[in-house]
XYZ file of N, CA and C in Angstrom:
867
model
N 5.652 1.095 26.814
C 6.141 0.540 25.614
C 5.036 0.128 24.552
N 3.884 -0.139 25.023
C 2.803 -0.574 24.346
C 2.418 0.705 23.327
N 2.271 1.948 24.155
C 1.811 3.051 23.336
C 2.921 3.385 22.446
N 4.093 3.140 22.771
C 5.294 3.369 21.423
C 5.415 2.503 20.376
N 4.771 1.344 20.615
C 4.520 0.179 19.390
C 3.330 0.423 18.636
N 2.589 0.806 19.257
C 1.022 1.278 18.686
C 1.429 2.748 17.865
N 2.355 3.663 18.206
C 2.483 5.011 17.617
C 3.326 4.688 16.266
N 4.228 3.551 16.834
C 5.214 3.230 15.600
C 4.208 2.799 14.463
N 3.534 1.838 14.782
C 2.496 0.884 13.797
C 1.908 1.814 12.851
N 1.350 2.843 13.585
C 0.531 3.890 12.680
C 1.018 4.594 11.830
N 2.370 4.984 12.564
C 3.191 5.783 11.425
C 3.474 5.083 10.205
N 3.822 3.858 10.333
C 4.207 3.076 9.212
C 2.978 2.867 8.350
N 1.774 2.710 8.988
C 0.686 2.548 7.967
C 0.354 3.897 7.151
N 0.445 5.004 7.930
C 0.506 6.309 7.182
C 1.536 6.437 6.255
N 2.478 5.660 6.268
C 3.713 5.767 5.300
C 3.556 4.724 4.195
N 2.307 3.992 4.013
C 1.984 3.118 3.132
C 2.673 1.553 3.294
N 2.939 1.225 4.582
C 3.521 -0.250 4.840
C 2.541 -0.823 5.577
N 2.398 -2.216 4.952
C 1.593 -3.178 5.999
C 2.271 -3.529 7.034
N 1.632 -3.508 7.980
C 2.315 -4.058 9.475
C 1.435 -5.244 9.907
N 2.400 -6.263 10.599
C 1.843 -7.299 11.663
C 1.943 -6.734 12.903
N 0.767 -6.736 13.852
C 0.758 -6.576 15.101
C 0.691 -7.732 15.894
N 1.565 -8.167 16.832
C 1.671 -9.301 17.758
C 1.064 -8.952 19.077
N -0.025 -9.291 19.642
C -0.216 -9.260 20.977
C -0.697 -10.136 21.923
N 0.067 -10.183 23.364
C -0.071 -11.116 23.960
C -1.649 -10.907 24.715
N -2.486 -11.856 24.426
C -3.954 -11.664 24.976
C -4.326 -12.477 26.229
N -3.511 -13.662 26.474
C -3.907 -14.586 27.765
C -2.431 -15.165 28.111
N -2.312 -15.459 29.309
C -1.376 -16.192 29.703
C -1.597 -17.042 31.114
N -1.053 -18.130 31.331
C -1.111 -18.986 32.374
C 0.176 -19.405 33.087
N 0.405 -19.485 34.236
C 1.685 -20.057 34.725
C 2.699 -19.108 34.462
N 3.993 -19.469 34.416
C 5.241 -18.949 34.352
C 5.586 -18.283 32.737
N 5.434 -16.991 32.498
C 5.687 -16.592 31.170
C 6.470 -15.297 31.019
N 7.378 -15.261 29.968
C 8.070 -13.748 29.933
C 7.347 -12.617 29.534
N 6.371 -12.574 28.681
C 5.608 -11.732 28.506
C 4.149 -11.351 28.716
N 3.794 -10.215 29.587
C 2.490 -10.508 30.246
C 1.712 -9.974 29.173
N 0.063 -10.089 29.582
C -1.006 -9.463 28.686
C -0.871 -8.071 28.625
N -0.929 -7.697 27.121
C -0.735 -6.512 26.638
C 0.548 -6.416 25.849
N 1.612 -6.881 26.087
C 3.063 -6.776 25.640
C 2.668 -6.859 24.136
N 3.614 -6.039 23.059
C 3.035 -6.085 21.726
C 4.402 -6.024 21.029
N 4.282 -6.457 19.675
C 5.427 -6.439 19.007
C 4.898 -6.130 17.646
N 5.541 -4.925 16.838
C 4.819 -4.851 15.425
C 6.149 -5.003 14.480
N 5.700 -5.468 13.231
C 6.859 -5.407 12.323
C 6.223 -4.833 10.932
N 7.170 -4.246 10.106
C 6.641 -3.521 8.777
C 6.950 -4.320 7.792
N 6.338 -3.973 6.512
C 6.677 -4.892 5.427
C 7.802 -4.413 4.859
N 8.357 -3.138 4.656
C 9.228 -2.650 3.675
C 10.590 -3.480 3.983
N 10.782 -3.591 4.980
C 12.253 -4.224 5.617
C 12.328 -5.217 6.733
N 11.147 -5.552 7.015
C 10.830 -6.487 8.104
C 11.506 -6.037 9.613
N 11.976 -4.506 9.738
C 12.190 -4.132 10.883
C 11.080 -4.354 11.954
N 11.349 -4.262 13.321
C 10.406 -4.347 14.019
C 10.678 -3.485 15.355
N 9.793 -3.434 16.145
C 9.794 -2.704 17.484
C 8.908 -3.544 18.488
N 9.143 -3.297 19.588
C 8.744 -3.821 20.883
C 9.098 -5.504 21.256
N 8.241 -5.858 22.085
C 8.565 -7.532 22.397
C 7.546 -8.128 23.045
N 7.453 -9.474 22.562
C 6.402 -10.085 23.321
C 6.871 -11.183 24.673
N 8.129 -11.023 24.895
C 8.721 -11.839 25.933
C 10.163 -12.159 25.521
N 10.396 -12.272 24.261
C 12.078 -12.440 24.088
C 12.246 -14.111 23.766
N 13.310 -14.299 23.618
C 13.820 -15.639 23.584
C 13.253 -16.704 22.380
N 12.740 -17.927 22.558
C 12.240 -18.581 21.471
C 10.854 -18.235 21.216
N 10.150 -17.882 22.079
C 8.729 -17.280 21.875
C 8.852 -16.077 20.830
N 9.639 -15.048 21.067
C 9.576 -14.192 20.164
C 10.008 -14.559 18.857
N 11.004 -15.523 18.895
C 11.683 -15.971 17.271
C 10.353 -16.584 16.607
N 9.526 -17.298 17.092
C 8.666 -17.939 16.576
C 7.521 -16.770 16.169
N 7.120 -15.789 16.901
C 6.305 -14.748 16.434
C 6.885 -14.102 15.136
N 8.298 -14.010 15.614
C 8.786 -12.842 14.215
C 8.655 -13.600 12.981
N 9.095 -14.868 12.998
C 8.884 -15.856 11.966
C 7.633 -15.600 11.437
N 6.469 -16.103 11.970
C 5.178 -15.905 11.565
C 4.739 -14.578 11.088
N 5.399 -13.628 11.683
C 4.934 -12.033 11.231
C 5.660 -12.016 9.774
N 6.563 -12.422 9.683
C 7.249 -12.382 8.225
C 6.563 -12.986 7.329
N 6.118 -14.306 7.762
C 5.230 -15.236 6.643
C 3.998 -14.552 6.270
N 3.045 -13.867 7.285
C 1.896 -13.052 7.243
C 2.197 -11.918 6.545
N 3.255 -11.158 6.641
C 3.181 -10.095 5.558
C 3.408 -10.429 4.117
N 3.847 -11.505 3.757
C 4.028 -12.258 2.480
C 2.804 -12.530 1.674
N 2.048 -13.286 2.885
C 0.826 -14.025 2.567
C -0.393 -13.232 2.214
N -0.494 -12.288 2.841
C -1.553 -11.469 3.023
C -1.397 -9.999 2.516
N -2.480 -9.409 1.633
C -2.394 -8.153 1.078
C -3.775 -7.484 1.378
N -4.571 -8.190 2.413
C -5.956 -7.723 2.972
C -5.520 -7.762 4.417
N -6.455 -7.275 5.257
C -6.392 -7.297 6.543
C -6.694 -8.720 7.023
N -5.905 -9.290 7.793
C -6.101 -10.722 8.237
C -5.486 -10.963 9.625
N -5.724 -12.249 10.342
C -5.361 -12.326 11.523
C -5.509 -13.788 11.883
N -4.978 -14.049 13.140
C -4.729 -15.348 13.386
C -4.404 -15.402 15.214
N -4.856 -16.431 15.940
C -4.610 -16.540 17.332
C -3.691 -17.796 17.384
N -2.468 -17.749 18.104
C -1.503 -18.779 18.447
C -1.402 -18.809 19.969
N -1.330 -20.232 20.308
C -1.210 -20.497 21.947
C 0.379 -21.279 21.742
N 1.299 -20.971 22.501
C 2.136 -21.448 22.893
C 2.428 -22.148 24.170
N 2.907 -23.441 24.383
C 3.269 -24.040 25.558
C 4.695 -23.916 26.082
N 5.135 -23.326 26.906
C 6.551 -22.852 27.041
C 7.528 -24.012 27.675
N 7.201 -25.111 27.148
C 8.063 -26.325 27.639
C 8.002 -27.275 26.573
N 8.835 -27.867 25.904
C 8.826 -29.017 24.790
C 7.996 -29.907 25.073
N 7.304 -30.402 26.229
C 6.685 -31.252 26.365
C 5.255 -30.836 26.489
N 4.820 -29.830 26.113
C 3.470 -29.192 26.174
C 2.729 -29.848 25.118
N 1.337 -30.539 25.409
C 0.482 -31.150 24.709
C -0.785 -30.523 24.472
N -1.734 -30.793 23.123
C -2.843 -30.072 23.030
C -2.629 -29.696 21.797
N -3.844 -30.108 20.901
C -3.979 -29.879 19.684
C -3.907 -28.160 19.102
N -4.301 -27.439 20.230
C -4.135 -26.089 19.990
C -2.861 -25.298 20.555
N -1.863 -26.137 20.727
C -0.910 -25.630 21.564
C 0.745 -26.100 20.627
N 1.230 -25.042 20.489
C 2.686 -25.210 19.833
C 3.423 -25.159 21.037
N 4.290 -26.233 21.000
C 5.233 -26.382 22.073
C 6.633 -25.728 21.637
N 7.330 -25.027 22.786
C 8.847 -24.416 22.694
C 9.523 -25.017 23.551
N 10.890 -25.136 23.012
C 11.768 -25.654 24.073
C 12.227 -24.610 25.048
N 11.461 -24.539 26.177
C 11.615 -23.542 27.000
C 11.406 -24.113 28.388
N 11.883 -23.175 29.350
C 12.024 -24.113 30.904
C 10.695 -23.091 31.821
N 10.260 -22.247 31.021
C 9.107 -21.278 31.836
C 7.910 -22.126 32.601
N 7.276 -22.984 31.325
C 6.266 -23.970 32.096
C 5.090 -23.431 31.586
N 4.796 -22.278 31.082
C 3.474 -21.426 31.398
C 2.966 -21.668 29.849
N 1.925 -21.014 29.747
C 1.389 -21.029 28.234
C 0.716 -19.410 27.967
N 1.077 -18.979 26.726
C 0.817 -17.883 26.322
C 0.051 -17.685 24.927
N -0.965 -16.918 24.967
C -2.066 -16.875 23.860
C -1.753 -15.524 23.155
N -1.278 -15.593 21.650
C -1.303 -14.363 21.052
C -2.192 -14.193 19.843
N -2.276 -12.785 19.816
C -2.988 -12.494 18.394
C -2.038 -11.601 17.351
N -2.343 -12.156 16.113
C -1.316 -11.495 15.042
C -2.273 -11.036 13.973
N -2.033 -9.670 13.822
C -2.953 -9.222 12.987
C -2.286 -8.438 11.959
N -2.646 -8.552 10.701
C -2.200 -7.896 9.340
C -2.913 -6.576 9.362
N -2.368 -5.265 9.530
C -3.003 -4.276 9.402
C -2.452 -3.386 7.888
N -3.406 -3.194 6.869
C -3.078 -2.893 5.595
C -3.652 -1.330 5.492
N -2.739 -0.611 4.959
C -2.920 1.090 4.856
C -4.095 1.066 3.920
N -4.847 2.212 3.992
C -5.995 2.468 2.902
C -5.375 2.792 1.730
N -5.924 2.943 0.692
C -5.498 3.567 -0.465
C -5.035 5.151 -0.525
N -3.926 5.516 -0.884
C -3.618 6.906 -0.744
C -3.145 7.194 -2.410
N -3.741 7.949 -3.030
C -3.555 8.201 -4.425
C -3.056 9.480 -4.837
N -1.868 9.303 -5.723
C -1.572 10.611 -5.787
C -2.073 11.066 -7.369
N -2.617 12.105 -7.643
C -3.216 12.708 -8.685
C -2.280 13.482 -9.292
N -1.872 13.123 -10.463
C -1.107 14.103 -11.240
C -1.753 14.826 -12.373
N -2.064 16.179 -12.083
C -3.010 17.209 -12.782
C -3.836 17.307 -12.204
N -4.468 18.687 -11.782
C -5.625 18.916 -10.853
C -6.837 19.478 -11.906
N -6.919 19.028 -12.955
C -8.002 19.390 -13.726
C -9.459 18.663 -13.426
N -10.331 18.785 -14.334
C -11.753 18.143 -14.192
C -11.939 17.097 -13.491
N -10.849 16.135 -14.110
C -11.206 14.625 -13.596
C -10.361 14.436 -12.234
N -9.328 14.955 -12.007
C -9.055 14.906 -10.699
C -9.851 15.537 -9.617
N -10.340 16.734 -10.081
C -11.419 17.171 -9.312
C -12.667 16.467 -8.841
N -12.999 15.732 -9.741
C -14.222 14.829 -9.633
C -13.733 13.262 -8.692
N -12.467 12.998 -9.118
C -12.060 11.773 -8.408
C -11.706 12.013 -6.777
N -11.164 13.393 -6.604
C -10.791 13.459 -5.081
C -12.063 13.218 -4.239
N -13.139 13.798 -4.504
C -14.313 13.749 -3.411
C -14.688 12.191 -3.456
N -14.703 11.441 -4.395
C -15.017 10.120 -4.489
C -14.096 9.393 -3.713
N -12.608 9.679 -3.760
C -11.844 9.176 -2.503
C -12.139 9.481 -1.049
N -12.570 10.883 -0.823
C -12.761 11.280 0.450
C -14.101 10.256 1.009
N -15.019 10.097 0.184
C -16.184 9.364 0.601
C -15.821 7.884 0.920
N -14.595 7.345 0.612
C -14.281 6.153 0.985
C -13.478 6.003 2.222
N -13.131 7.173 2.527
C -12.053 7.339 3.539
C -10.487 7.324 3.094
N -10.462 7.411 1.830
C -9.366 6.872 1.489
C -8.439 8.507 1.481
N -7.075 8.256 1.240
C -6.220 9.581 1.184
C -5.737 9.793 -0.295
N -5.709 11.031 -0.742
C -5.053 11.853 -2.075
C -4.357 13.025 -1.735
N -3.081 12.925 -2.778
C -2.279 13.890 -2.762
C -2.359 14.525 -4.501
N -1.917 15.621 -4.500
C -2.325 16.369 -5.907
C -0.849 17.078 -6.181
N -0.583 16.922 -7.511
C 0.510 17.576 -8.000
C 0.212 18.170 -9.513
N 0.640 19.318 -9.659
C 0.224 20.146 -10.710
C 1.440 21.474 -10.704
N 1.626 21.643 -12.146
C 2.654 22.606 -12.209
C 1.947 24.237 -12.293
N 0.706 24.090 -12.195
C -0.266 25.448 -12.188
C -0.559 25.493 -10.635
N -0.115 26.522 -9.992
C -0.589 26.676 -8.773
C -2.369 26.938 -8.361
N -2.974 27.223 -9.489
C -4.476 27.301 -9.301
C -5.127 25.972 -9.066
N -4.347 24.996 -9.523
C -5.140 23.568 -9.672
C -4.183 22.681 -8.888
N -3.449 23.220 -7.568
C -2.881 22.403 -6.634
C -2.975 23.213 -5.397
N -4.127 23.445 -4.937
C -4.136 24.322 -3.805
C -5.195 23.818 -2.973
N -5.377 24.439 -1.571
C -6.181 23.938 -0.503
C -7.858 24.220 -0.784
N -7.789 25.468 -1.852
C -9.115 25.761 -2.224
C -9.933 24.822 -3.036
N -8.954 24.169 -3.955
C -9.278 23.204 -5.289
C -9.224 21.875 -4.557
N -8.254 21.401 -3.621
C -8.343 20.121 -3.138
C -8.228 20.297 -1.427
N -9.351 20.743 -1.029
C -9.073 20.966 0.441
C -8.683 19.678 1.205
N -8.861 18.679 0.685
C -8.657 17.484 1.824
C -7.142 16.593 1.161
N -6.501 17.356 0.447
C -5.512 16.574 -0.072
C -4.353 16.567 1.109
N -3.652 15.322 1.218
C -2.852 15.167 2.256
C -1.314 16.234 1.908
N -1.038 16.294 0.524
C 0.013 16.974 0.136
C -0.263 17.950 -1.122
N 0.096 19.096 -1.248
C -0.183 19.741 -2.377
C 1.151 19.951 -3.077
N 1.459 19.373 -3.914
C 2.763 19.219 -4.373
C 2.940 20.311 -6.028
N 2.916 21.471 -5.633
C 3.074 22.559 -6.460
C 4.497 22.660 -6.928
N 5.071 22.424 -7.799
C 6.703 22.372 -8.366
C 6.383 21.910 -9.849
N 7.569 22.174 -10.224
C 7.952 22.073 -11.861
C 8.180 20.601 -12.030
N 8.227 20.251 -13.569
C 8.516 18.666 -13.802
C 9.612 18.496 -13.382
N 10.940 18.886 -13.469
C 12.156 18.494 -13.034
C 12.280 18.245 -11.335
N 11.845 18.999 -10.793
C 11.540 18.887 -9.428
C 10.846 17.807 -9.019
N 9.722 17.890 -9.596
C 8.817 16.360 -9.194
C 9.565 15.169 -9.549
N 10.104 15.020 -10.498
C 10.790 13.749 -11.132
C 12.034 13.365 -10.230
N 12.785 14.449 -9.923
C 14.022 14.116 -8.639
C 13.498 14.056 -7.393
N 12.585 14.429 -7.128
C 12.039 14.338 -5.463
C 11.420 12.936 -5.259
N 10.743 12.521 -6.613
C 10.174 11.382 -6.065
C 10.767 10.142 -6.526
N 11.899 9.595 -5.566
C 12.506 8.371 -5.634
C 11.453 7.203 -5.318
N 11.922 5.844 -5.683
C 11.125 5.118 -5.255
C 10.754 5.002 -3.630
N 11.495 5.433 -2.856
C 11.350 5.180 -1.458
C 10.080 6.404 -1.187
N 10.111 7.456 -1.866
C 8.933 8.435 -1.843
C 7.590 8.012 -2.549
N 7.717 7.232 -3.520
C 6.580 6.605 -4.231
C 5.845 5.530 -3.417
N 6.769 5.062 -2.503
C 6.154 3.856 -1.863
C 4.927 4.301 -0.976
N 4.982 5.421 -0.451
C 3.670 6.049 0.469
C 2.528 6.071 -0.289
N 2.416 5.722 -1.714
C 1.202 5.809 -2.546
C 0.789 4.591 -2.822
N -0.530 4.242 -2.691
C -1.025 2.897 -3.626
C -1.276 3.184 -4.998
N -1.448 4.276 -5.246
C -1.840 4.379 -6.964
C -1.418 5.626 -7.555
N -0.670 6.069 -8.621
C -0.674 7.194 -9.204
C -1.202 7.206 -10.428
N -2.184 8.285 -10.566
C -2.853 8.656 -11.691
C -2.147 9.650 -12.608
N -2.115 9.490 -13.885
C -1.558 10.607 -14.828
C -2.716 11.340 -15.342
N -3.023 12.486 -15.053
C -4.225 13.040 -15.373
C -4.169 14.585 -15.918
N -2.547 14.542 -16.340
C -2.374 16.015 -16.665
C -2.842 16.752 -17.781
N -2.675 18.009 -17.811
C -3.373 18.738 -19.120
C -2.377 18.971 -20.399
N -1.338 18.233 -19.989
C -0.062 18.630 -21.214
C 0.927 17.366 -21.246
N 0.251 16.659 -22.388
C 0.911 15.190 -22.744
C 2.560 15.273 -22.314
N 3.218 16.371 -22.683
C 4.522 16.348 -22.657
C 4.974 16.224 -21.240
N 4.390 17.045 -20.445
C 4.749 17.032 -19.082
C 4.216 15.830 -18.363
N 3.088 14.886 -18.645
C 2.553 13.713 -18.195
C 3.952 12.773 -18.600
N 4.427 12.756 -19.943
C 5.363 12.024 -20.358
C 6.595 11.940 -19.457
N 7.043 13.188 -19.525
C 8.393 13.372 -18.801
C 8.225 12.695 -17.248
N 7.107 12.889 -16.776
C 6.877 12.460 -15.352
C 6.941 11.063 -15.293
N 5.961 10.514 -16.136
C 6.040 8.877 -16.379
C 7.211 8.273 -16.684
N 8.128 8.818 -17.819
C 9.224 8.229 -17.971
C 10.556 8.351 -16.776
N 10.269 9.392 -15.893
C 10.929 9.274 -14.962
C 10.960 8.339 -14.004
N 9.590 8.269 -13.802
C 8.923 7.183 -12.689
C 9.399 5.785 -13.007
N 8.939 5.486 -14.166
C 9.208 4.075 -14.609
C 10.758 3.870 -14.578
N 11.721 4.509 -14.960
C 13.097 4.590 -14.867
C 13.441 4.323 -13.614
N 12.698 5.261 -12.656
C 13.396 4.823 -11.210
C 12.777 3.631 -10.562
N 11.561 3.091 -10.845
C 11.143 2.029 -10.344
C 11.679 0.871 -10.884
N 12.004 0.857 -12.351
C 12.735 -0.360 -13.075
C 14.040 -0.564 -12.437
N 14.853 0.470 -12.085
C 16.191 0.531 -11.416
C 16.236 -0.252 -10.307
N 14.845 -0.021 -9.528
C 14.824 -0.499 -8.276
C 14.311 -1.995 -8.398
N 13.788 -2.462 -9.426
C 13.242 -3.630 -9.329
C 11.667 -3.978 -8.880
N 11.335 -2.646 -8.549
C 10.012 -2.889 -7.934
C 8.912 -3.266 -8.745
N 7.826 -3.961 -8.026
C 6.956 -4.207 -8.957
C 5.383 -3.074 -8.744
N 4.950 -2.714 -9.656
C 3.929 -1.763 -9.534
C 2.576 -2.519 -9.383
N 2.640 -2.856 -7.990
C 1.377 -3.753 -7.553
C 0.385 -3.151 -6.353
N 0.810 -2.149 -5.921
C 0.009 -1.195 -5.114
C 0.999 -1.840 -3.853
N 1.517 -2.696 -3.694
C 2.339 -2.915 -2.406
C 4.020 -2.436 -2.411
N 4.784 -2.976 -3.411
C 6.156 -2.603 -3.393
C 6.056 -1.451 -4.102
N 5.433 -1.014 -4.871
C 5.340 0.225 -5.606
C 3.978 0.615 -6.001
N 3.511 1.615 -6.122
C 2.251 2.127 -6.660
C 1.888 1.613 -7.901
N 0.534 1.188 -7.950
C 0.165 0.972 -8.938
C 0.082 2.056 -9.968
N 0.113 2.242 -11.579
C 0.362 3.432 -12.276
C -0.655 3.528 -13.233
N -1.544 4.386 -13.367
C -2.414 4.577 -14.460
C -2.422 6.004 -15.134
N -2.575 5.764 -16.508
C -2.520 6.981 -17.230
C -3.929 7.037 -18.220
N -4.337 8.295 -17.918
C -5.710 8.467 -18.799
C -5.135 8.647 -20.212
N -5.890 8.607 -21.304
C -5.652 8.935 -22.648
C -5.831 7.966 -23.767
N -5.609 8.231 -24.935
C -6.249 7.542 -26.284
C -4.977 6.409 -26.365
N -5.293 5.920 -27.493
C -4.358 4.834 -27.976
C -3.311 5.238 -28.405
N -3.382 6.351 -29.329
C -2.449 7.235 -29.913
C -1.384 7.714 -28.884
N -1.997 8.439 -27.773
C -1.123 8.850 -26.710
C -0.501 7.656 -25.830
N -0.741 6.672 -25.753
C -0.108 5.591 -25.081
C 0.861 5.181 -25.915
N 0.597 5.044 -27.226
C 1.716 4.514 -27.991
C 2.964 5.556 -28.370
N 2.534 6.834 -28.306
C 3.643 7.792 -28.148
C 4.429 7.709 -27.038
N 3.819 7.271 -25.850
C 4.480 7.430 -24.459
C 5.523 6.061 -24.299
N 4.863 4.885 -25.049
C 5.445 3.713 -25.172
C 6.634 3.691 -25.765
N 6.601 4.409 -27.052
C 8.102 4.608 -28.089
C 8.685 5.524 -27.186
N 8.385 6.424 -26.684
C 9.382 7.466 -25.899
C 10.109 6.366 -24.668
N 9.414 5.781 -23.974
C 9.733 4.907 -22.877
C 10.906 3.934 -23.459
N 10.653 3.331 -24.501
C 11.506 2.298 -25.031
C 12.912 3.020 -25.349
N 12.736 3.981 -25.779
C 13.609 4.636 -26.091
C 14.931 5.288 -25.320
N 14.407 5.103 -24.146
C 15.379 5.376 -22.981
C 15.498 4.058 -22.185
N 15.122 3.077 -22.836
C 15.371 1.893 -22.150
C 14.451 0.917 -20.764
N 13.333 1.855 -21.169
C 12.184 0.893 -20.296
C 12.061 -0.287 -20.946
N 11.680 -1.122 -20.184
C 11.344 -2.612 -20.567
C 9.895 -2.735 -20.947
N 9.791 -4.033 -22.019
C 8.348 -4.574 -22.173
C 7.704 -4.759 -20.815
N 8.471 -5.672 -20.052
C 7.704 -5.760 -18.840
C 7.238 -4.645 -18.061
N 8.042 -3.726 -17.852
C 7.662 -2.580 -17.101
C 6.615 -1.739 -17.585
N 6.696 -1.617 -18.649
C 5.428 -0.863 -19.372
C 3.885 -1.796 -19.351
N 4.205 -3.189 -19.593
C 3.118 -3.933 -19.296
C 2.316 -3.528 -17.837
N 2.913 -3.218 -16.800
C 2.528 -2.934 -15.592
C 1.793 -1.664 -15.606
N 1.883 -0.668 -16.492
C 1.232 0.524 -16.329
C -0.579 0.229 -17.049
N -1.083 0.739 -16.286
C -2.659 0.869 -16.728
C -3.178 1.819 -17.446
N -3.604 1.355 -19.061
C -4.050 2.488 -19.771
C -4.661 1.897 -21.021
N -5.935 2.254 -21.009
C -6.724 3.385 -20.422
C -7.028 2.938 -19.044
N -7.314 3.846 -18.210
C -8.039 3.621 -16.639
C -9.199 3.575 -16.555
N -9.583 2.758 -15.414
C -11.158 2.787 -15.166
C -11.796 1.343 -15.686
N -12.591 1.052 -14.834
C -13.617 -0.099 -15.563
C -14.342 0.541 -16.529
N -14.434 -0.418 -17.386
C -14.943 -0.153 -18.849
C -16.587 -0.154 -18.662
N -17.069 0.999 -18.601
C -18.461 1.327 -18.306
C -18.992 2.344 -19.179
N -18.385 2.876 -20.300
C -18.453 3.702 -21.213
C -18.600 5.147 -20.385
N -17.557 5.455 -19.556
C -17.599 6.607 -18.796
C -17.039 7.705 -19.773
N -17.828 9.037 -19.677
C -17.434 9.951 -20.415
C -17.164 11.225 -19.787
N -18.063 11.704 -18.926
C -17.831 12.875 -18.323
C -16.814 12.761 -16.897
N -16.228 13.921 -16.539
C -15.513 13.596 -15.193
C -15.869 12.825 -14.010
N -17.192 12.851 -13.685
C -17.794 12.427 -12.701
C -18.119 10.992 -13.049
N -17.942 10.538 -14.436
C -18.445 9.114 -14.698
C -16.930 8.188 -14.789
N -16.120 9.142 -15.148
C -14.455 8.709 -15.121
C -14.280 8.413 -13.788
N -14.666 9.272 -12.726
C -14.267 9.201 -11.554
C -14.756 7.859 -10.660
N -16.141 7.773 -11.144
C -16.674 6.289 -10.687
C -16.150 5.178 -11.237
N -15.752 5.102 -12.777
C -14.913 3.939 -13.242
C -13.557 3.869 -12.551
N -12.895 4.965 -12.371
C -11.282 4.728 -11.833
C -11.372 4.366 -10.182
N -12.252 4.944 -9.706
C -12.344 4.647 -8.051
C -12.720 2.986 -8.267
N -13.613 2.765 -8.835
C -14.054 1.185 -8.996
C -12.915 0.232 -9.201
N -12.184 0.697 -10.062
C -10.935 -0.118 -10.622
C -9.968 -0.332 -9.525
N -9.670 0.979 -8.816
C -8.944 0.974 -7.587
C -9.505 0.095 -6.417
N -10.633 0.131 -6.031
C -11.286 -0.497 -5.346
C -11.050 -2.316 -5.552
N -11.303 -2.371 -6.824
C -11.288 -3.770 -7.192
C -9.789 -4.421 -6.852
N -8.663 -3.722 -7.393
C -7.285 -4.193 -6.989
C -7.345 -4.218 -5.555
N -7.303 -3.265 -4.817
C -7.270 -3.077 -3.205
C -7.888 -4.358 -2.626
N -9.229 -4.759 -3.146
C -9.623 -6.058 -2.536
C -9.413 -7.366 -3.095
N -8.704 -7.230 -4.166
C -8.088 -8.337 -4.737
C -9.223 -9.076 -5.519
N -10.142 -8.356 -6.034
C -11.330 -8.929 -7.011
C -11.317 -8.654 -8.434
N -11.534 -9.321 -9.160
C -11.745 -9.232 -10.782
C -13.242 -8.827 -11.132
N -13.383 -7.600 -11.386
C -14.726 -7.013 -11.861
C -15.529 -7.824 -12.751
N -14.619 -8.904 -13.680
C -15.389 -9.245 -14.739
C -15.689 -10.757 -14.418
N -15.178 -11.319 -13.270
C -15.403 -12.612 -12.794
C -16.884 -12.637 -12.537
N -17.575 -13.848 -12.967
C -18.921 -14.092 -12.514
C -19.415 -14.027 -11.360
N -20.764 -13.432 -11.032
C -21.202 -13.475 -9.579
C -21.951 -14.999 -9.288
N -22.448 -15.006 -7.873
C -23.049 -16.625 -7.749
C -24.266 -16.873 -8.515
N -24.822 -15.575 -9.443
C -25.694 -15.965 -9.948
C -25.738 -16.406 -11.501
N -24.368 -16.252 -11.865
C -23.913 -16.495 -13.349
C -23.378 -17.936 -13.580
């Protein structure tokens, strides 16, 4: 059972879902779940596998797991001790209405997937960004309509090489499929291709009511000038994309450091993603300010 729970949790993380792993780490007396018993819950629909003993103990653990998935966007953990009778005492013990009479201590850990960035357009900027993502141990996938810019030679470490037409890309990338990515970067060589992709993606996510925060749905960033964004914005509004949805799109992308070359842009973009992942505002003063 333990191996199955761990394998399930790893699969969920690889699919972009947060997971809470609850593990029995210490017991005394009569308890339903022995040391090593595990339960895991994923963020997308709060489904879970495994057991830490069932009954009231498990209900309490499931309740706390749900809360932790909501409260924490970064790795976190806590240790809880339950006394399995309603008269259990001690400041560190939560009493349960149980007749087992023992005591059980569990660790609850929030496991957060590393960023997985979908690079749309395999040109110079994407080719500079990809190795920067590799250096951090993050994942990336690549999409381009041009085969030479979407293959294992150009992007040897990409999880997925999505060489396909625009219509196929838009129809394939439902909200569920997009949920595997933490970020989507529009870096295409053809503005009209990027516009079609972007409008399809925004329409899909808006219909699902998904928030583009890197948790419910990927953060979306678009490279380009003011005039390019204004054209995209006008086209999006023309098909019913709301101001609230458009406001969630990051354009221009990257921390403002005067980046010009593809390599400089890669530094700026990866720094921005890192700040979002860590929940840090790079403009906030440091301890010396």
